[in-house]
Each structure stands twice: as structure tokens, then as C-alpha cells.
Amino acid sequence: MENKKKKFKILRYRPETDDAPHYETYEVSYRHETSILDALNEIRDTQAPDLSYRSSCRMAVCGSCAMMINGVPHLACKTFVRDYEKVDIITLEPLENFPIERDLVCDISDMVEKIERVKPYIIPIDKAKPLTEDFVQSPRQLEKYRQFAQCINCGCCYAACPQYKLNKEFIGPAALTLLYRYNHDNRDAGTPQRLEILNQDSGAWGCTMVGYCSDVCPKLVDPTSAIQLGKGASAFDYIKHFFKKNK
Amino acid sequence: MESHRKPYIREVKRSWWLSNRVYTRYMIREGTAVLSLLVSLELLAICLITVIFPDNAQTIIVTMIQHPAIIIFNIIALLAVMFHTVTWFSLMPKAVRVFRSSSPKETRLLPAHFFLISLWLVTIVASAIIALALIFAV
């Protein structure tokens, strides 16, 4: 069986002893199937028992293991060591644009708060309708938002977004994607509440269409598209209110 | 239990946009706006010359736009605008989400290259019309 070795340079930060993060280098054996997460498990089990990182599902569903791999946001479970054959060292850092809590663990509470702000749930049209009754949705109605419903809140898009890097008020790609996803669900009646967030400078208009969030999204959600479509909805809402005021 | 929590916030360097090719490309795209502004000022200067010096405006304008510095500047500005157009058009399909037909059973969306080809066709036709109008006007 093939058994090669690869060096990993990991940004370590232990708040109880360190004032600032620093790099430490490890070497692990890997096979064709070894993911970055497998390599991290190997490092923790054999060389650095105090190494902290998040992971859970190991199959790109939970979004816990998002980190910077050679400067690019990726899920560690969905990225393979074999994809870095040409480089001598793989650098692992916590997600950019978030405070580092410890080693590869960062504090994503700002993103979570912003996602909560857009009310990412169905606000029923008829609140009196019993839950035992059907809410009909055709395949076409589903297709309107299906792509944007694949978000796993991993934070890769926030780590890639230069607008969020420079302005933490910007609500960010994942929140705006979920905002679009629920606004275009035919079972939902929350659009007026979400438009208030979308229309702000920190909403869709805070995006300058860099497009990198879509490049790095591990679930191919395409937040850039959702945000630009959101700008269209926001502009339409502005024109609608302009004519209403001037009537 | 004692808490050692001390979140570390990484510094954003002024050179952040040089750390990744995507960011550099984006900054160049945004930077082309400065050249567009300078071209607008050049056009404004031409208009002002015709108002201020109505008698020998043509001589002044021709001398001005034939100056090597102005020619080089206009070539750079044209290349910058072309770069902006290419990068902007490549992102434009993301701003449109249309089904292939209005049939209620249709679930397929129009592909990105449909919008990309349409944008380039419109650009070519518009450029050709402007070029022909200028040639015949002269």
C-alpha cells in the first residue's frame, strides 16, 4: 500500500499560555484516501494531544471542520492530502475574519447572530392553518430556491469575503443567501420583515460582487448569485415605495 | 473553574488584497473606475475647449489627442475597460435566474453561457453601430 509523508504547518494558539498565535510543524503518513481531517486526527493522536479543532460528521454535512488550507477556506473532511502533492507543506489556519478561540477553533458567533437576524425559517402565510394539513409546493417552486437551501453554515464564505474582512457590520454571504432562500419559498410570508434587513447598507448593498464566496463554497450554493438577486429585489422594493409615496 | 478565554483577532494588513489572486483581480477591476473617470475628464476637456475656443477648437483638440502621452493613456484606458468588461460579464449571469420556459412543469434554469453570449452579442452590435455612426459622421 502506498504510504507517503507530508508536512503540516499548523497555526497554534493556546490562550492560557500564548499572547499570539505561532506555527508548529508536524509530519504524517498518508494514503490516497487520507483527508486533511484524517491527518489532523493522526497528529492529535500521535504528536499533539492538545491540538484543538472542530469536526463532527466527516462527510461535508455539518460544516464544523471549515478552516484555511493553504490560505483557502475548505472543509477539512472534504479536502484530501493527495490534492497537495505538488506542495511540500500544507498550512492549516483557523477560518479568516473570525477571532481565534484556540488553535484551529474560531469564534463564529457573529455569523450565527447574523444568520438568526434574517429569520431563517418559514413564517407561515396562514398561522391558523393546522400543521396536519399539507403545504403544497411544486417542483418548479422548489427549484426557485433549492440551490440556496444547501447551505451548511460552515463559514467558508465569510472567511473568503473581503467586505466582511473590512466591515464587520456587513451581514455576510450565508445570511443573505438564507434570506433569499426563505423569501422565495412559496410557503413563506416573511418577505416584508426580511426586506428591512436586505435593503440596508449592511445588507445586499454591502456586497461589491467579488465572487470568491461562490468559488470556495463546499456545497456549491453560490452566495454571489443570491446576493445579486437580492439587490434586484431590494431595488424593486425601493421603486415600489417611491411610487407609493408620490401617489 | 478558571477561564483562560482570550479570543485573538488577527490584524488586517494593508496588503491583504495581494495575498490571493482573486482579491488582486478584484482590486484591479475596481481600480479601472479611476481610468474611466480620467477618460470622462478628457471628454469634458474636449467639450470645454469647443465652448471656450470656438474658432480654433478643432486644431487644439486634434493637437491634444495626437500627443503621445494622451494616445498611451487612451490605449491603457481602453485595455482597462476591456478587462472590466470581461470580469464583469463573467459575473453577470449570477444576477439572473430564469426558467427555460413558462411551463409550470419546467424546472430547468437558463444556463449562464446563454446570458454571457447575449451580453457579448449586444456589446459587439452596439460597438459596431457606434463605430459606423462615427465613420459616416466624419
mmCIF file with all atom_site columns, C-alpha atoms in Angstrom, chain A residues 81-219:
data_model
loop_
_atom_site.group_PDB
_atom_site.id
_atom_site.type_symbol
_atom_site.label_atom_id
_atom_site.label_alt_id
_atom_site.label_comp_id
_atom_site.label_asym_id
_atom_site.label_entity_id
_atom_site.label_seq_id
_atom_site.pdbx_PDB_ins_code
_atom_site.Cartn_x
_atom_site.Cartn_y
_atom_site.Cartn_z
_atom_site.occupancy
_atom_site.B_iso_or_equiv
_atom_site.pdbx_formal_charge
_atom_site.auth_seq_id
_atom_site.auth_comp_id
_atom_site.auth_asym_id
_atom_site.auth_atom_id
_atom_site.pdbx_PDB_model_num
ATOM 1   C CA . VAL A 1 81  ? -3.887  15.388 1.210   1.00 0.00 ? 81  VAL A CA 1
ATOM 2   C CA . ARG A 1 82  ? -3.349  13.916 -2.270  1.00 0.00 ? 82  ARG A CA 1
ATOM 3   C CA . ASP A 1 83  ? -4.579  17.213 -3.777  1.00 0.00 ? 83  ASP A CA 1
ATOM 4   C CA . TYR A 1 84  ? -1.447  18.893 -2.351  1.00 0.00 ? 84  TYR A CA 1
ATOM 5   C CA . GLU A 1 85  ? 1.164   16.514 -3.831  1.00 0.00 ? 85  GLU A CA 1
ATOM 6   C CA . LYS A 1 86  ? 2.947   19.416 -5.516  1.00 0.00 ? 86  LYS A CA 1
ATOM 7   C CA . VAL A 1 87  ? 3.498   21.412 -2.321  1.00 0.00 ? 87  VAL A CA 1
ATOM 8   C CA . ASP A 1 88  ? 5.986   20.445 0.397   1.00 0.00 ? 88  ASP A CA 1
ATOM 9   C CA . ILE A 1 89  ? 3.979   21.797 3.322   1.00 0.00 ? 89  ILE A CA 1
ATOM 10  C CA . ILE A 1 90  ? 0.241   22.127 3.892   1.00 0.00 ? 90  ILE A CA 1
ATOM 11  C CA . THR A 1 91  ? -0.578  25.171 6.037   1.00 0.00 ? 91  THR A CA 1
ATOM 12  C CA . LEU A 1 92  ? -3.626  24.958 8.284   1.00 0.00 ? 92  LEU A CA 1
ATOM 13  C CA . GLU A 1 93  ? -5.088  28.034 9.967   1.00 0.00 ? 93  GLU A CA 1
ATOM 14  C CA . PRO A 1 94  ? -8.439  28.842 11.571  1.00 0.00 ? 94  PRO A CA 1
ATOM 15  C CA . LEU A 1 95  ? -11.024 30.475 9.299   1.00 0.00 ? 95  LEU A CA 1
ATOM 16  C CA . GLU A 1 96  ? -10.046 34.009 8.318   1.00 0.00 ? 96  GLU A CA 1
ATOM 17  C CA . ASN A 1 97  ? -12.073 37.010 9.526   1.00 0.00 ? 97  ASN A CA 1
ATOM 18  C CA . PHE A 1 98  ? -13.157 35.342 12.784  1.00 0.00 ? 98  PHE A CA 1
ATOM 19  C CA . PRO A 1 99  ? -11.468 35.674 16.213  1.00 0.00 ? 99  PRO A CA 1
ATOM 20  C CA . ILE A 1 100 ? -9.290  32.654 17.087  1.00 0.00 ? 100 ILE A CA 1
ATOM 21  C CA . GLU A 1 101 ? -10.574 30.855 20.167  1.00 0.00 ? 101 GLU A CA 1
ATOM 22  C CA . ARG A 1 102 ? -7.875  28.156 20.380  1.00 0.00 ? 102 ARG A CA 1
ATOM 23  C CA . ASP A 1 103 ? -5.655  26.537 17.706  1.00 0.00 ? 103 ASP A CA 1
ATOM 24  C CA . LEU A 1 104 ? -7.904  25.854 14.692  1.00 0.00 ? 104 LEU A CA 1
ATOM 25  C CA . VAL A 1 105 ? -11.107 26.738 16.530  1.00 0.00 ? 105 VAL A CA 1
ATOM 26  C CA . CYS A 1 106 ? -12.544 30.173 15.827  1.00 0.00 ? 106 CYS A CA 1
ATOM 27  C CA . ASP A 1 107 ? -15.487 32.079 17.246  1.00 0.00 ? 107 ASP A CA 1
ATOM 28  C CA . ILE A 1 108 ? -18.237 32.137 14.596  1.00 0.00 ? 108 ILE A CA 1
ATOM 29  C CA . SER A 1 109 ? -20.900 33.616 16.898  1.00 0.00 ? 109 SER A CA 1
ATOM 30  C CA . ASP A 1 110 ? -21.054 36.851 14.833  1.00 0.00 ? 110 ASP A CA 1
ATOM 31  C CA . MET A 1 111 ? -22.022 34.831 11.739  1.00 0.00 ? 111 MET A CA 1
ATOM 32  C CA . VAL A 1 112 ? -24.573 32.810 13.704  1.00 0.00 ? 112 VAL A CA 1
ATOM 33  C CA . GLU A 1 113 ? -26.167 36.015 15.066  1.00 0.00 ? 113 GLU A CA 1
ATOM 34  C CA . LYS A 1 114 ? -26.383 37.436 11.531  1.00 0.00 ? 114 LYS A CA 1
ATOM 35  C CA . ILE A 1 115 ? -27.965 34.269 10.186  1.00 0.00 ? 115 ILE A CA 1
ATOM 36  C CA . GLU A 1 116 ? -30.515 34.368 13.033  1.00 0.00 ? 116 GLU A CA 1
ATOM 37  C CA . ARG A 1 117 ? -31.264 38.008 12.175  1.00 0.00 ? 117 ARG A CA 1
ATOM 38  C CA . VAL A 1 118 ? -32.663 37.110 8.723   1.00 0.00 ? 118 VAL A CA 1
ATOM 39  C CA . LYS A 1 119 ? -35.248 34.770 10.283  1.00 0.00 ? 119 LYS A CA 1
ATOM 40  C CA . PRO A 1 120 ? -34.070 31.604 8.509   1.00 0.00 ? 120 PRO A CA 1
ATOM 41  C CA . TYR A 1 121 ? -37.296 29.698 8.947   1.00 0.00 ? 121 TYR A CA 1
ATOM 42  C CA . ILE A 1 122 ? -40.704 29.615 7.303   1.00 0.00 ? 122 ILE A CA 1
ATOM 43  C CA . ILE A 1 123 ? -43.039 32.308 8.585   1.00 0.00 ? 123 ILE A CA 1
ATOM 44  C CA . PRO A 1 124 ? -46.433 30.793 7.682   1.00 0.00 ? 124 PRO A CA 1
ATOM 45  C CA . ILE A 1 125 ? -48.878 32.618 5.415   1.00 0.00 ? 125 ILE A CA 1
ATOM 46  C CA . ASP A 1 126 ? -51.834 31.393 7.465   1.00 0.00 ? 126 ASP A CA 1
ATOM 47  C CA . LYS A 1 127 ? -50.805 30.979 11.075  1.00 0.00 ? 127 LYS A CA 1
ATOM 48  C CA . ALA A 1 128 ? -54.158 29.407 11.903  1.00 0.00 ? 128 ALA A CA 1
ATOM 49  C CA . LYS A 1 129 ? -53.666 26.575 9.424   1.00 0.00 ? 129 LYS A CA 1
ATOM 50  C CA . PRO A 1 130 ? -53.216 23.296 11.336  1.00 0.00 ? 130 PRO A CA 1
ATOM 51  C CA . LEU A 1 131 ? -49.837 21.596 10.921  1.00 0.00 ? 131 LEU A CA 1
ATOM 52  C CA . THR A 1 132 ? -51.661 18.395 9.970   1.00 0.00 ? 132 THR A CA 1
ATOM 53  C CA . GLU A 1 133 ? -52.673 19.985 6.651   1.00 0.00 ? 133 GLU A CA 1
ATOM 54  C CA . ASP A 1 134 ? -50.470 19.963 3.551   1.00 0.00 ? 134 ASP A CA 1
ATOM 55  C CA . PHE A 1 135 ? -48.407 22.913 2.309   1.00 0.00 ? 135 PHE A CA 1
ATOM 56  C CA . VAL A 1 136 ? -48.250 22.228 -1.425  1.00 0.00 ? 136 VAL A CA 1
ATOM 57  C CA . GLN A 1 137 ? -45.040 23.040 -3.314  1.00 0.00 ? 137 GLN A CA 1
ATOM 58  C CA . SER A 1 138 ? -44.444 22.147 -6.969  1.00 0.00 ? 138 SER A CA 1
ATOM 59  C CA . PRO A 1 139 ? -41.008 21.021 -8.276  1.00 0.00 ? 139 PRO A CA 1
ATOM 60  C CA . ARG A 1 140 ? -40.714 24.401 -10.048 1.00 0.00 ? 140 ARG A CA 1
ATOM 61  C CA . GLN A 1 141 ? -41.429 26.294 -6.822  1.00 0.00 ? 141 GLN A CA 1
ATOM 62  C CA . LEU A 1 142 ? -38.820 24.158 -5.068  1.00 0.00 ? 142 LEU A CA 1
ATOM 63  C CA . GLU A 1 143 ? -36.248 24.803 -7.805  1.00 0.00 ? 143 GLU A CA 1
ATOM 64  C CA . LYS A 1 144 ? -36.587 28.552 -7.259  1.00 0.00 ? 144 LYS A CA 1
ATOM 65  C CA . TYR A 1 145 ? -34.602 28.291 -4.012  1.00 0.00 ? 145 TYR A CA 1
ATOM 66  C CA . ARG A 1 146 ? -33.313 24.669 -3.779  1.00 0.00 ? 146 ARG A CA 1
ATOM 67  C CA . GLN A 1 147 ? -29.691 25.535 -4.560  1.00 0.00 ? 147 GLN A CA 1
ATOM 68  C CA . PHE A 1 148 ? -29.622 28.175 -1.805  1.00 0.00 ? 148 PHE A CA 1
ATOM 69  C CA . ALA A 1 149 ? -31.089 25.766 0.749   1.00 0.00 ? 149 ALA A CA 1
ATOM 70  C CA . GLN A 1 150 ? -27.916 23.626 0.629   1.00 0.00 ? 150 GLN A CA 1
ATOM 71  C CA . CYS A 1 151 ? -26.007 25.990 2.961   1.00 0.00 ? 151 CYS A CA 1
ATOM 72  C CA . ILE A 1 152 ? -24.475 24.226 5.990   1.00 0.00 ? 152 ILE A CA 1
ATOM 73  C CA . ASN A 1 153 ? -23.333 27.428 7.784   1.00 0.00 ? 153 ASN A CA 1
ATOM 74  C CA . CYS A 1 154 ? -19.682 26.365 7.657   1.00 0.00 ? 154 CYS A CA 1
ATOM 75  C CA . GLY A 1 155 ? -18.401 29.957 7.415   1.00 0.00 ? 155 GLY A CA 1
ATOM 76  C CA . CYS A 1 156 ? -16.152 29.423 4.370   1.00 0.00 ? 156 CYS A CA 1
ATOM 77  C CA . CYS A 1 157 ? -17.917 32.292 2.548   1.00 0.00 ? 157 CYS A CA 1
ATOM 78  C CA . TYR A 1 158 ? -17.312 34.693 5.460   1.00 0.00 ? 158 TYR A CA 1
ATOM 79  C CA . ALA A 1 159 ? -13.632 33.709 5.506   1.00 0.00 ? 159 ALA A CA 1
ATOM 80  C CA . ALA A 1 160 ? -13.422 34.416 1.746   1.00 0.00 ? 160 ALA A CA 1
ATOM 81  C CA . CYS A 1 161 ? -15.337 37.723 1.784   1.00 0.00 ? 161 CYS A CA 1
ATOM 82  C CA . PRO A 1 162 ? -13.135 40.866 1.727   1.00 0.00 ? 162 PRO A CA 1
ATOM 83  C CA . GLN A 1 163 ? -16.165 43.029 2.513   1.00 0.00 ? 163 GLN A CA 1
ATOM 84  C CA . TYR A 1 164 ? -16.704 41.154 5.784   1.00 0.00 ? 164 TYR A CA 1
ATOM 85  C CA . LYS A 1 165 ? -12.960 41.354 6.446   1.00 0.00 ? 165 LYS A CA 1
ATOM 86  C CA . LEU A 1 166 ? -13.038 45.160 6.236   1.00 0.00 ? 166 LEU A CA 1
ATOM 87  C CA . ASN A 1 167 ? -16.516 45.846 7.622   1.00 0.00 ? 167 ASN A CA 1
ATOM 88  C CA . LYS A 1 168 ? -17.922 43.557 10.301  1.00 0.00 ? 168 LYS A CA 1
ATOM 89  C CA . GLU A 1 169 ? -21.293 45.337 10.013  1.00 0.00 ? 169 GLU A CA 1
ATOM 90  C CA . PHE A 1 170 ? -21.843 43.612 6.646   1.00 0.00 ? 170 PHE A CA 1
ATOM 91  C CA . ILE A 1 171 ? -24.365 40.868 7.231   1.00 0.00 ? 171 ILE A CA 1
ATOM 92  C CA . GLY A 1 172 ? -22.413 38.488 5.001   1.00 0.00 ? 172 GLY A CA 1
ATOM 93  C CA . PRO A 1 173 ? -22.903 35.897 2.255   1.00 0.00 ? 173 PRO A CA 1
ATOM 94  C CA . ALA A 1 174 ? -24.527 32.999 4.135   1.00 0.00 ? 174 ALA A CA 1
ATOM 95  C CA . ALA A 1 175 ? -27.102 35.228 5.885   1.00 0.00 ? 175 ALA A CA 1
ATOM 96  C CA . LEU A 1 176 ? -28.061 36.915 2.588   1.00 0.00 ? 176 LEU A CA 1
ATOM 97  C CA . THR A 1 177 ? -28.289 33.530 0.861   1.00 0.00 ? 177 THR A CA 1
ATOM 98  C CA . LEU A 1 178 ? -30.666 32.191 3.502   1.00 0.00 ? 178 LEU A CA 1
ATOM 99  C CA . LEU A 1 179 ? -32.625 35.441 3.328   1.00 0.00 ? 179 LEU A CA 1
ATOM 100 C CA . TYR A 1 180 ? -33.142 34.861 -0.408  1.00 0.00 ? 180 TYR A CA 1
ATOM 101 C CA . ARG A 1 181 ? -33.905 31.172 0.137   1.00 0.00 ? 181 ARG A CA 1
ATOM 102 C CA . TYR A 1 182 ? -36.803 31.872 2.537   1.00 0.00 ? 182 TYR A CA 1
ATOM 103 C CA . ASN A 1 183 ? -38.132 34.894 0.626   1.00 0.00 ? 183 ASN A CA 1
ATOM 104 C CA . HIS A 1 184 ? -38.569 32.666 -2.430  1.00 0.00 ? 184 HIS A CA 1
ATOM 105 C CA . ASP A 1 185 ? -40.307 29.828 -0.654  1.00 0.00 ? 185 ASP A CA 1
ATOM 106 C CA . ASN A 1 186 ? -43.987 29.853 -1.665  1.00 0.00 ? 186 ASN A CA 1
ATOM 107 C CA . ARG A 1 187 ? -44.985 28.680 1.847   1.00 0.00 ? 187 ARG A CA 1
ATOM 108 C CA . ASP A 1 188 ? -43.388 31.733 3.475   1.00 0.00 ? 188 ASP A CA 1
ATOM 109 C CA . ALA A 1 189 ? -44.852 35.171 4.260   1.00 0.00 ? 189 ALA A CA 1
ATOM 110 C CA . GLY A 1 190 ? -41.812 36.792 5.899   1.00 0.00 ? 190 GLY A CA 1
ATOM 111 C CA . THR A 1 191 ? -40.557 38.807 2.902   1.00 0.00 ? 191 THR A CA 1
ATOM 112 C CA . PRO A 1 192 ? -41.541 42.291 4.274   1.00 0.00 ? 192 PRO A CA 1
ATOM 113 C CA . GLN A 1 193 ? -39.642 41.613 7.533   1.00 0.00 ? 193 GLN A CA 1
ATOM 114 C CA . ARG A 1 194 ? -36.548 40.350 5.691   1.00 0.00 ? 194 ARG A CA 1
ATOM 115 C CA . LEU A 1 195 ? -36.573 43.202 3.142   1.00 0.00 ? 195 LEU A CA 1
ATOM 116 C CA . GLU A 1 196 ? -35.848 45.619 6.008   1.00 0.00 ? 196 GLU A CA 1
ATOM 117 C CA . ILE A 1 197 ? -32.528 43.800 6.524   1.00 0.00 ? 197 ILE A CA 1
ATOM 118 C CA . LEU A 1 198 ? -31.829 43.278 2.819   1.00 0.00 ? 198 LEU A CA 1
ATOM 119 C CA . ASN A 1 199 ? -32.326 46.983 1.952   1.00 0.00 ? 199 ASN A CA 1
ATOM 120 C CA . GLN A 1 200 ? -29.740 48.275 4.438   1.00 0.00 ? 200 GLN A CA 1
ATOM 121 C CA . ASP A 1 201 ? -26.194 49.339 3.528   1.00 0.00 ? 201 ASP A CA 1
ATOM 122 C CA . SER A 1 202 ? -25.039 46.392 5.615   1.00 0.00 ? 202 SER A CA 1
ATOM 123 C CA . GLY A 1 203 ? -27.454 44.147 3.666   1.00 0.00 ? 203 GLY A CA 1
ATOM 124 C CA . ALA A 1 204 ? -27.186 43.213 -0.005  1.00 0.00 ? 204 ALA A CA 1
ATOM 125 C CA . TRP A 1 205 ? -25.707 46.639 -0.874  1.00 0.00 ? 205 TRP A CA 1
ATOM 126 C CA . GLY A 1 206 ? -22.662 45.944 1.258   1.00 0.00 ? 206 GLY A CA 1
ATOM 127 C CA . CYS A 1 207 ? -21.548 43.368 -1.335  1.00 0.00 ? 207 CYS A CA 1
ATOM 128 C CA . THR A 1 208 ? -19.313 44.556 -4.184  1.00 0.00 ? 208 THR A CA 1
ATOM 129 C CA . MET A 1 209 ? -19.501 41.278 -6.106  1.00 0.00 ? 209 MET A CA 1
ATOM 130 C CA . VAL A 1 210 ? -16.044 39.863 -5.556  1.00 0.00 ? 210 VAL A CA 1
ATOM 131 C CA . GLY A 1 211 ? -17.494 36.401 -6.197  1.00 0.00 ? 211 GLY A CA 1
ATOM 132 C CA . TYR A 1 212 ? -14.947 34.487 -4.101  1.00 0.00 ? 212 TYR A CA 1
ATOM 133 C CA . CYS A 1 213 ? -17.656 33.257 -1.667  1.00 0.00 ? 213 CYS A CA 1
ATOM 134 C CA . SER A 1 214 ? -19.140 31.193 -4.502  1.00 0.00 ? 214 SER A CA 1
ATOM 135 C CA . ASP A 1 215 ? -15.708 29.863 -5.523  1.00 0.00 ? 215 ASP A CA 1
ATOM 136 C CA . VAL A 1 216 ? -14.973 28.463 -2.059  1.00 0.00 ? 216 VAL A CA 1
ATOM 137 C CA . CYS A 1 217 ? -18.457 27.232 -1.091  1.00 0.00 ? 217 CYS A CA 1
ATOM 138 C CA . PRO A 1 218 ? -18.101 23.469 -0.421  1.00 0.00 ? 218 PRO A CA 1
ATOM 139 C CA . LYS A 1 219 ? -21.811 22.902 -1.156  1.00 0.00 ? 219 LYS A CA 1
#
